XYZ file of C-alpha atoms in Angstrom:
507
model
C -34.143 -17.799 -4.012
C -34.520 -20.910 -6.113
C -31.558 -22.130 -8.148
C -31.108 -20.405 -11.490
C -30.700 -22.255 -14.764
C -27.440 -21.573 -16.562
C -27.566 -18.407 -18.664
C -24.644 -17.590 -20.970
C -25.160 -13.840 -20.520
C -23.391 -14.219 -17.176
C -19.667 -14.695 -16.605
C -20.305 -15.971 -13.074
C -23.323 -17.809 -11.690
C -23.469 -19.033 -8.099
C -26.682 -21.007 -7.586
C -28.368 -22.167 -4.387
C -25.228 -21.892 -2.199
C -25.535 -23.317 1.313
C -22.843 -23.118 3.989
C -23.064 -23.984 7.695
C -20.608 -23.866 10.574
C -21.337 -26.294 13.387
C -25.034 -26.436 12.576
C -25.344 -22.643 12.233
C -26.270 -21.572 8.694
C -24.131 -18.775 7.254
C -25.616 -19.048 3.746
C -29.054 -20.385 2.907
C -29.897 -20.867 -0.779
C -27.891 -17.825 -1.914
C -27.382 -17.054 -5.599
C -25.286 -14.423 -7.342
C -24.953 -13.818 -11.081
C -22.502 -11.359 -12.599
C -22.183 -10.276 -16.220
C -18.889 -9.747 -18.079
C -17.880 -6.079 -18.078
C -20.038 -5.295 -15.043
C -19.371 -3.693 -11.655
C -21.729 -5.614 -9.406
C -22.173 -4.315 -5.858
C -22.632 -6.891 -3.088
C -24.344 -5.275 -0.117
C -25.602 -6.237 3.320
C -24.933 -5.678 6.994
C -22.000 -7.361 8.700
C -23.048 -10.962 9.203
C -25.289 -10.918 6.124
C -23.129 -13.561 4.432
C -21.089 -11.464 1.972
C -17.681 -12.634 3.217
C -18.751 -16.275 3.381
C -20.093 -16.150 -0.178
C -16.813 -14.683 -1.440
C -14.826 -17.288 0.487
C -16.837 -19.999 -1.261
C -16.163 -18.362 -4.633
C -12.414 -18.021 -4.006
C -12.000 -21.497 -2.497
C -11.157 -20.304 1.011
C -14.294 -22.195 2.128
C -16.152 -25.079 0.518
C -19.923 -24.858 0.079
C -22.093 -27.596 1.584
C -24.222 -27.545 -1.557
C -24.948 -25.449 -4.615
C -23.371 -24.913 -8.036
C -20.872 -22.460 -9.522
C -20.650 -21.755 -13.269
C -17.797 -19.661 -14.668
C -17.817 -18.782 -18.371
C -20.429 -21.410 -19.081
C -18.637 -24.239 -17.341
C -19.659 -25.833 -14.062
C -16.596 -25.686 -11.813
C -15.632 -27.309 -8.525
C -13.740 -24.918 -6.265
C -12.402 -26.769 -3.244
C -9.356 -24.607 -2.482
C -7.703 -21.243 -3.298
C -5.704 -22.790 -6.157
C -8.989 -23.795 -7.808
C -10.279 -20.260 -7.462
C -7.176 -18.764 -9.105
C -7.210 -21.446 -11.831
C -10.790 -20.455 -12.671
C -9.928 -16.772 -12.966
C -11.170 -15.594 -9.550
C -9.105 -13.099 -7.555
C -10.068 -11.434 -4.260
C -8.389 -8.250 -3.065
C -8.897 -7.718 0.651
C -8.368 -4.590 2.752
C -5.084 -6.087 4.014
C -2.999 -6.558 0.899
C -1.116 -9.811 0.257
C 2.050 -8.067 -0.922
C 5.697 -8.446 0.087
C 6.912 -4.907 0.917
C 10.619 -5.740 0.503
C 10.152 -7.083 -3.034
C 9.851 -4.929 -6.140
C 6.646 -4.110 -7.996
C 7.521 -6.594 -10.751
C 8.449 -9.327 -8.277
C 5.108 -8.927 -6.505
C 3.105 -8.975 -9.725
C 4.744 -12.185 -10.935
C 5.444 -13.740 -7.537
C 3.904 -17.068 -8.618
C 6.822 -17.578 -11.016
C 9.283 -17.758 -8.125
C 7.681 -20.921 -6.766
C 9.684 -23.014 -9.231
C 13.047 -22.871 -7.484
C 14.886 -24.329 -10.504
C 13.706 -21.689 -12.970
C 15.995 -18.818 -13.971
C 14.328 -15.419 -13.820
C 15.349 -12.538 -16.064
C 14.643 -9.426 -14.025
C 15.010 -7.286 -17.154
C 12.195 -9.228 -18.805
C 10.201 -9.263 -15.557
C 10.343 -5.464 -15.309
C 9.420 -5.135 -19.007
C 6.359 -7.356 -18.615
C 5.334 -5.511 -15.447
C 5.597 -2.187 -17.302
C 3.364 -3.529 -20.047
C 0.738 -4.622 -17.501
C 0.874 -1.243 -15.733
C 0.662 0.637 -19.051
C -2.341 -1.407 -20.091
C -4.355 -0.356 -17.042
C -3.199 3.282 -17.143
C -0.511 3.276 -14.455
C 2.639 3.217 -16.550
C 4.133 5.883 -14.263
C 4.800 3.248 -11.561
C 8.418 2.091 -11.619
C 8.413 -1.756 -11.773
C 11.795 -1.887 -10.002
C 10.571 0.130 -7.007
C 9.993 -1.640 -3.680
C 6.283 -2.116 -2.994
C 6.746 -0.922 0.604
C 7.702 2.521 -0.745
C 4.432 2.953 -2.689
C 1.310 4.753 -1.518
C -1.633 2.636 -0.369
C -3.472 3.375 -3.613
C -0.539 2.224 -5.749
C -0.187 -0.909 -3.634
C -3.810 -1.640 -4.474
C -2.988 -1.179 -8.172
C -0.181 -3.756 -7.791
C -2.636 -6.209 -6.195
C -4.960 -5.747 -9.170
C -2.044 -6.187 -11.591
C -1.051 -9.396 -9.812
C -4.611 -10.653 -10.243
C -4.588 -9.799 -13.954
C -1.247 -11.585 -14.393
C -3.094 -14.713 -13.234
C -5.679 -14.166 -15.995
C -8.351 -13.138 -13.507
C -11.636 -12.257 -15.178
C -13.634 -12.139 -11.928
C -12.230 -9.554 -9.529
C -13.604 -9.110 -6.006
C -12.763 -5.941 -4.051
C -13.566 -5.825 -0.330
C -13.932 -2.253 1.018
C -11.291 -1.011 -1.448
C -11.516 2.684 -0.495
C -11.386 2.290 3.296
C -7.807 3.600 3.602
C -7.571 5.790 0.489
C -7.524 9.577 0.193
C -10.117 11.274 -2.009
C -7.588 11.650 -4.848
C -6.603 7.982 -4.579
C -10.272 6.947 -4.647
C -10.660 8.794 -7.941
C -7.628 6.934 -9.352
C -9.131 3.612 -8.276
C -12.480 4.422 -9.902
C -10.745 5.250 -13.200
C -8.953 1.883 -13.056
C -12.124 -0.084 -12.262
C -13.979 1.540 -15.138
C -11.121 0.605 -17.491
C -11.249 -3.000 -16.306
C -15.027 -3.071 -16.781
C -14.532 -1.842 -20.340
C -12.112 -4.745 -20.915
C -14.801 -7.268 -19.902
C -13.640 -7.990 -16.346
C -16.466 -8.842 -13.922
C -15.998 -6.804 -10.737
C -17.761 -7.674 -7.487
C -17.589 -4.550 -5.323
C -18.192 -4.829 -1.567
C -18.612 -1.515 0.251
C -20.657 0.088 3.006
C -20.426 3.488 1.291
C -23.705 4.073 -0.496
C -22.437 6.984 -2.584
C -19.664 4.798 -4.069
C -22.056 1.997 -4.925
C -24.428 4.328 -6.749
C -21.599 6.034 -8.587
C -19.823 2.857 -9.745
C -22.278 -0.001 -9.756
C -24.251 -1.364 -12.689
C -26.314 -3.723 -10.515
C -26.519 -4.584 -6.824
C -27.291 -7.800 -4.968
C -28.356 -7.599 -1.320
C -27.957 -10.332 1.293
C -29.551 -10.334 4.735
C -29.065 -12.903 7.512
C -27.369 -15.310 5.109
C -30.204 -15.182 2.572
C -30.627 -13.620 -0.848
C -32.901 -10.546 -0.797
C -32.883 -9.201 -4.368
C -30.812 -8.010 -7.325
C -31.555 -4.616 -8.847
C -30.270 -2.385 -11.622
C -28.676 0.652 -9.968
C -30.677 2.889 -12.293
C -33.908 1.422 -10.888
C -33.207 1.928 -7.185
C -32.480 4.823 -4.825
C -30.688 5.009 -1.469
C -33.961 4.768 0.445
C -34.867 1.483 -1.237
C -31.365 0.040 -0.860
C -31.255 0.784 2.871
C -34.707 -0.771 3.268
C -33.499 -3.909 1.483
C -30.464 -4.199 3.775
C -31.862 -3.360 7.188
C -35.622 -2.894 6.891
C -35.399 0.725 8.059
C -36.131 4.011 6.331
C -33.292 6.332 5.363
C -35.036 8.970 7.486
C -33.981 6.910 10.519
C -30.354 6.704 9.337
C -29.350 9.606 11.601
C -31.492 9.162 14.722
C -33.004 12.375 16.028
C -32.010 13.826 19.395
C -32.986 16.786 21.511
C -29.932 19.020 21.884
C -29.277 20.345 25.394
C -25.925 22.058 24.996
C -24.235 23.095 28.237
C -21.058 24.855 29.311
C -17.774 24.877 27.416
C -15.963 21.562 27.857
C -12.829 22.033 25.743
C -11.334 24.834 23.679
C -8.414 24.323 21.299
C -6.615 27.387 19.914
C -4.065 27.824 17.124
C -2.502 24.373 17.079
C 0.663 24.086 15.007
C 2.478 20.790 14.388
C 4.897 20.049 11.563
C 3.825 20.760 7.984
C 0.313 19.275 8.258
C -1.083 21.417 11.098
C -0.613 25.141 10.535
C -3.403 26.811 12.545
C -6.243 24.659 13.862
C -8.817 25.890 16.383
C -12.130 24.461 17.565
C -14.231 24.069 20.705
C -16.919 21.750 22.070
C -19.528 22.075 24.834
C -21.082 19.520 27.135
C -24.024 17.802 25.448
C -22.755 18.758 21.982
C -21.465 16.892 18.937
C -18.908 18.912 16.990
C -17.569 17.787 13.638
C -14.123 18.295 12.157
C -14.703 18.230 8.419
C -12.390 18.485 5.435
C -10.630 16.377 2.845
C -8.542 13.374 3.849
C -5.043 14.771 4.411
C -6.315 18.204 5.476
C -4.695 17.859 8.911
C -7.705 16.965 11.069
C -6.316 13.740 12.567
C -2.798 15.185 12.735
C -4.083 18.120 14.808
C -5.754 15.807 17.316
C -2.680 13.543 17.531
C -0.484 16.548 18.292
C -2.993 17.877 20.826
C -2.989 14.531 22.649
C 0.801 14.238 22.720
C 0.990 11.354 20.238
C 2.986 13.582 17.858
C 5.060 16.654 18.609
C 3.057 19.846 19.181
C 4.946 22.970 18.122
C 2.531 25.486 19.639
C -1.073 26.020 20.636
C -3.366 26.214 23.637
C -5.832 23.659 25.065
C -8.343 24.596 27.765
C -10.536 22.113 29.663
C -13.382 23.935 31.346
C -11.636 27.053 32.593
C -8.166 25.506 33.059
C -5.369 25.523 30.506
C -3.734 22.098 30.169
C -0.720 20.659 28.358
C -1.332 17.093 27.249
C 1.983 15.277 26.836
C 0.691 11.760 26.135
C -2.535 9.799 25.560
C -2.140 8.488 29.124
C -2.159 12.068 30.424
C -5.198 12.803 28.262
C -7.063 9.860 29.798
C -6.145 11.026 33.307
C -7.752 14.440 32.720
C -10.838 13.076 30.973
C -10.049 13.302 27.249
C -10.311 10.066 25.267
C -9.799 9.281 21.596
C -10.958 6.436 19.374
C -8.419 6.110 16.560
C -9.417 5.771 12.902
C -6.989 2.816 12.741
C -9.221 0.437 14.682
C -7.177 -2.706 14.125
C -3.847 -1.265 15.240
C -4.720 1.529 17.668
C -8.403 1.224 18.599
C -8.558 -2.273 20.085
C -6.256 -5.204 20.859
C -7.564 -7.775 18.398
C -6.031 -10.869 20.008
C -7.204 -9.951 23.510
C -10.643 -10.903 24.915
C -13.402 -8.306 24.851
C -13.423 -8.061 28.637
C -9.785 -7.084 28.925
C -10.081 -4.575 26.082
C -12.833 -2.761 27.971
C -11.074 -2.801 31.343
C -7.628 -2.008 29.951
C -7.840 1.724 30.648
C -9.073 1.439 34.246
C -7.478 -1.641 35.851
C -6.675 0.270 39.046
C -10.412 0.348 39.747
C -10.373 -3.407 40.428
C -7.060 -3.638 42.311
C -6.863 -4.163 46.051
C -5.016 -1.491 48.025
C -2.633 -4.112 49.350
C -0.776 -6.242 46.819
C -2.566 -4.834 43.772
C -4.600 -8.002 43.239
C -7.379 -7.621 40.662
C -10.886 -8.572 41.711
C -12.144 -10.558 38.731
C -15.700 -10.483 40.063
C -15.769 -6.671 40.046
C -14.095 -6.581 36.642
C -16.638 -9.044 35.202
C -19.644 -7.000 36.308
C -18.039 -3.681 35.311
C -17.166 -4.788 31.779
C -20.558 -6.460 31.319
C -22.279 -3.174 32.197
C -20.342 -1.267 29.546
C -20.764 -4.003 26.940
C -24.512 -3.710 27.467
C -24.380 0.097 27.250
C -23.023 -0.136 23.697
C -25.305 -3.076 22.758
C -22.303 -5.300 22.040
C -23.145 -8.567 20.273
C -20.899 -11.440 21.357
C -21.346 -14.969 22.674
C -18.948 -14.292 25.561
C -16.861 -11.389 26.841
C -13.928 -13.809 26.747
C -14.172 -13.995 22.944
C -11.208 -12.379 21.208
C -12.046 -9.071 19.543
C -10.848 -10.338 16.154
C -13.824 -12.744 16.096
C -16.265 -9.806 16.010
C -17.677 -7.864 13.076
C -16.219 -4.435 12.321
C -19.164 -2.698 13.966
C -18.834 -4.702 17.175
C -15.064 -4.139 17.245
C -15.784 -0.426 17.095
C -18.267 -0.787 19.958
C -15.539 -2.426 22.075
C -13.334 0.626 21.489
C -16.156 2.976 22.476
C -16.939 0.875 25.566
C -13.280 1.172 26.619
C -13.478 4.974 26.323
C -16.702 5.107 28.331
C -15.218 2.814 30.981
C -12.214 5.116 31.347
C -14.430 7.889 32.727
C -13.496 10.394 29.989
C -16.063 13.129 29.440
C -14.577 14.584 26.253
C -14.706 11.985 23.480
C -12.847 12.357 20.185
C -14.038 9.800 17.621
C -11.937 9.604 14.449
C -13.925 8.089 11.538
C -16.163 6.187 14.020
C -18.178 4.373 11.337
C -15.437 3.559 8.822
C -15.710 -0.022 7.553
C -18.938 -0.861 9.402
C -22.287 -1.732 7.867
C -25.366 0.481 7.728
C -27.087 -1.169 10.691
C -23.971 -0.867 12.885
C -23.604 2.781 11.861
C -27.084 3.549 13.166
C -26.270 1.768 16.434
C -23.062 3.824 16.812
C -25.008 7.021 16.110
C -27.454 6.011 18.867
C -24.527 5.489 21.264
C -23.235 8.978 20.429
C -26.690 10.445 21.058
C -26.799 8.676 24.408
C -23.391 10.144 25.269
C -24.458 13.733 24.661
C -27.715 13.115 26.542
C -25.454 12.375 29.531
C -23.485 15.623 28.971
C -20.470 14.104 27.253
C -18.734 16.450 24.808
C -18.166 14.620 21.516
C -15.886 15.552 18.627
C -16.304 13.564 15.396
C -13.709 13.521 12.631
C -15.472 12.275 9.534
C -14.787 12.181 5.798
C -18.483 11.585 5.104
C -20.292 14.907 4.734
C -23.673 13.232 5.276
C -22.427 12.013 8.669
C -21.266 15.490 9.693
C -24.549 17.036 8.538
C -26.722 14.350 10.117
C -25.001 14.052 13.503
C -23.301 17.330 14.389
C -24.568 20.454 16.127
C -21.692 22.433 14.614
C -18.778 21.659 12.317
C -15.356 23.222 11.916
C -13.913 22.894 8.416
C -10.164 22.355 8.058
C -8.341 23.030 4.804
C -4.632 22.408 4.285
C -3.945 22.427 8.021
C -5.952 25.564 8.808
C -9.405 26.025 10.381
C -11.211 28.007 7.684
C -14.721 28.226 9.060
C -17.411 27.000 11.416
C -20.932 26.055 10.380
C -23.898 26.083 12.765
C -26.542 23.343 12.655
C -28.841 25.256 10.311
C -25.886 26.050 8.013
C -24.673 22.462 7.651
C -25.022 21.401 4.026
C -22.832 19.718 1.448
C -22.618 22.950 -0.527
C -21.425 25.013 2.443
C -18.849 22.417 3.482
C -17.562 22.110 -0.091
C -17.303 25.909 -0.364
C -14.969 25.983 2.637
C -13.046 22.884 1.548
C -12.440 24.379 -1.922
C -11.610 27.834 -0.590
C -14.680 29.464 -2.122
C -16.027 30.943 1.138
C -14.198 33.696 2.966
C -12.622 32.838 6.309
C -14.725 33.442 9.395
């Protein structure tokens, strides 16, 4: 896209931005223009250049060339202080809050940098209350420790901190990734209020339904280049997916020929604490079964209790025709049941460890000599390479640390580790959370390949479209109880919602 001339209808204009790393171009002539009082979606696959563009805007990275205009003035942003000074604030998935400080202290934390200044905490709390009232969250106690707040309220504090710095350009990176449905609704109310106040909001998300619900316009990047900017009212999901990945939405959930075999696992009447009151489900070889329901309905908690991560009060688990008691994830692995956690960064993979060792972590005994327990690196190298290729992992080297990979490739490492372990029952908790559209399709293809090889797959997903598109059956869980099962031809948003809302009678 050629550089745009300055236009005072925009609060932000980024024109002809170029950025390279060691001769490799991350951004090539990219432009982005955002109006005041607009929620502007920034879309693209992982690696499309979204994060690099935002880093240039915030001052975390310096562009090789290009121009940035904010409120009609050409600005030079060479560091994070410049970004803040020009009214730019970025809120990442990992919040930059101090949990042991109060709400007010976090909002006005910049004021503590002057060690000789006296701070009136009474005034600090009063000002914080005024900020919170202004954005509709006056119920938050400014004296409360931030670490005691819910994730959604912590996000509100991040936004308040940005506003205290006079931010008029607010960037949110996957803001709903760790929120419950109710918390998402609270966030949307807040963002709409900020839009009404003239704040420019750049919204980065892989969730198409959110983008269409919130966004006024959308800009798409692909391979570090600008693709197009569209009014949301003038585009549909099919067109947006085509812009991002060059595929039709019909191919979003790749087709497979179901060949469902014998019963692989049956779970009956699980009870665990207050969250899991009576959960039952089953899965066959060559089948994908979904566990559907609202966030907080007890789906993940039921699986954690079943696998011995949390205390199981009662219930029965049968593998094949044998009843088993799983006392730990290690025991689960040993009998062929593996789980990919929804918390990829803390439980799914070891971010600071090379890809190779992540994959081989669950089966090191395979490479050890009988005498002395010495690991054969040659065998390990070939073994891990085979599984990396099975999941179409994209990396320069298997010795790269996992934290250097995109979200989709990190997820593939976790799946490769499960496959390498030899487990035949796979439980995947939110397997596509935080990954781009292209990576989602690749993960769906991996799941299809699993069931083609007679793996039994259980998917926990908050996205109804994912359950409908991928599953052969789905069990719906409501308030810790299994309330119904839907067959493939019964899977629809309406039927799932009926069970979730308690409209349909139990089956």
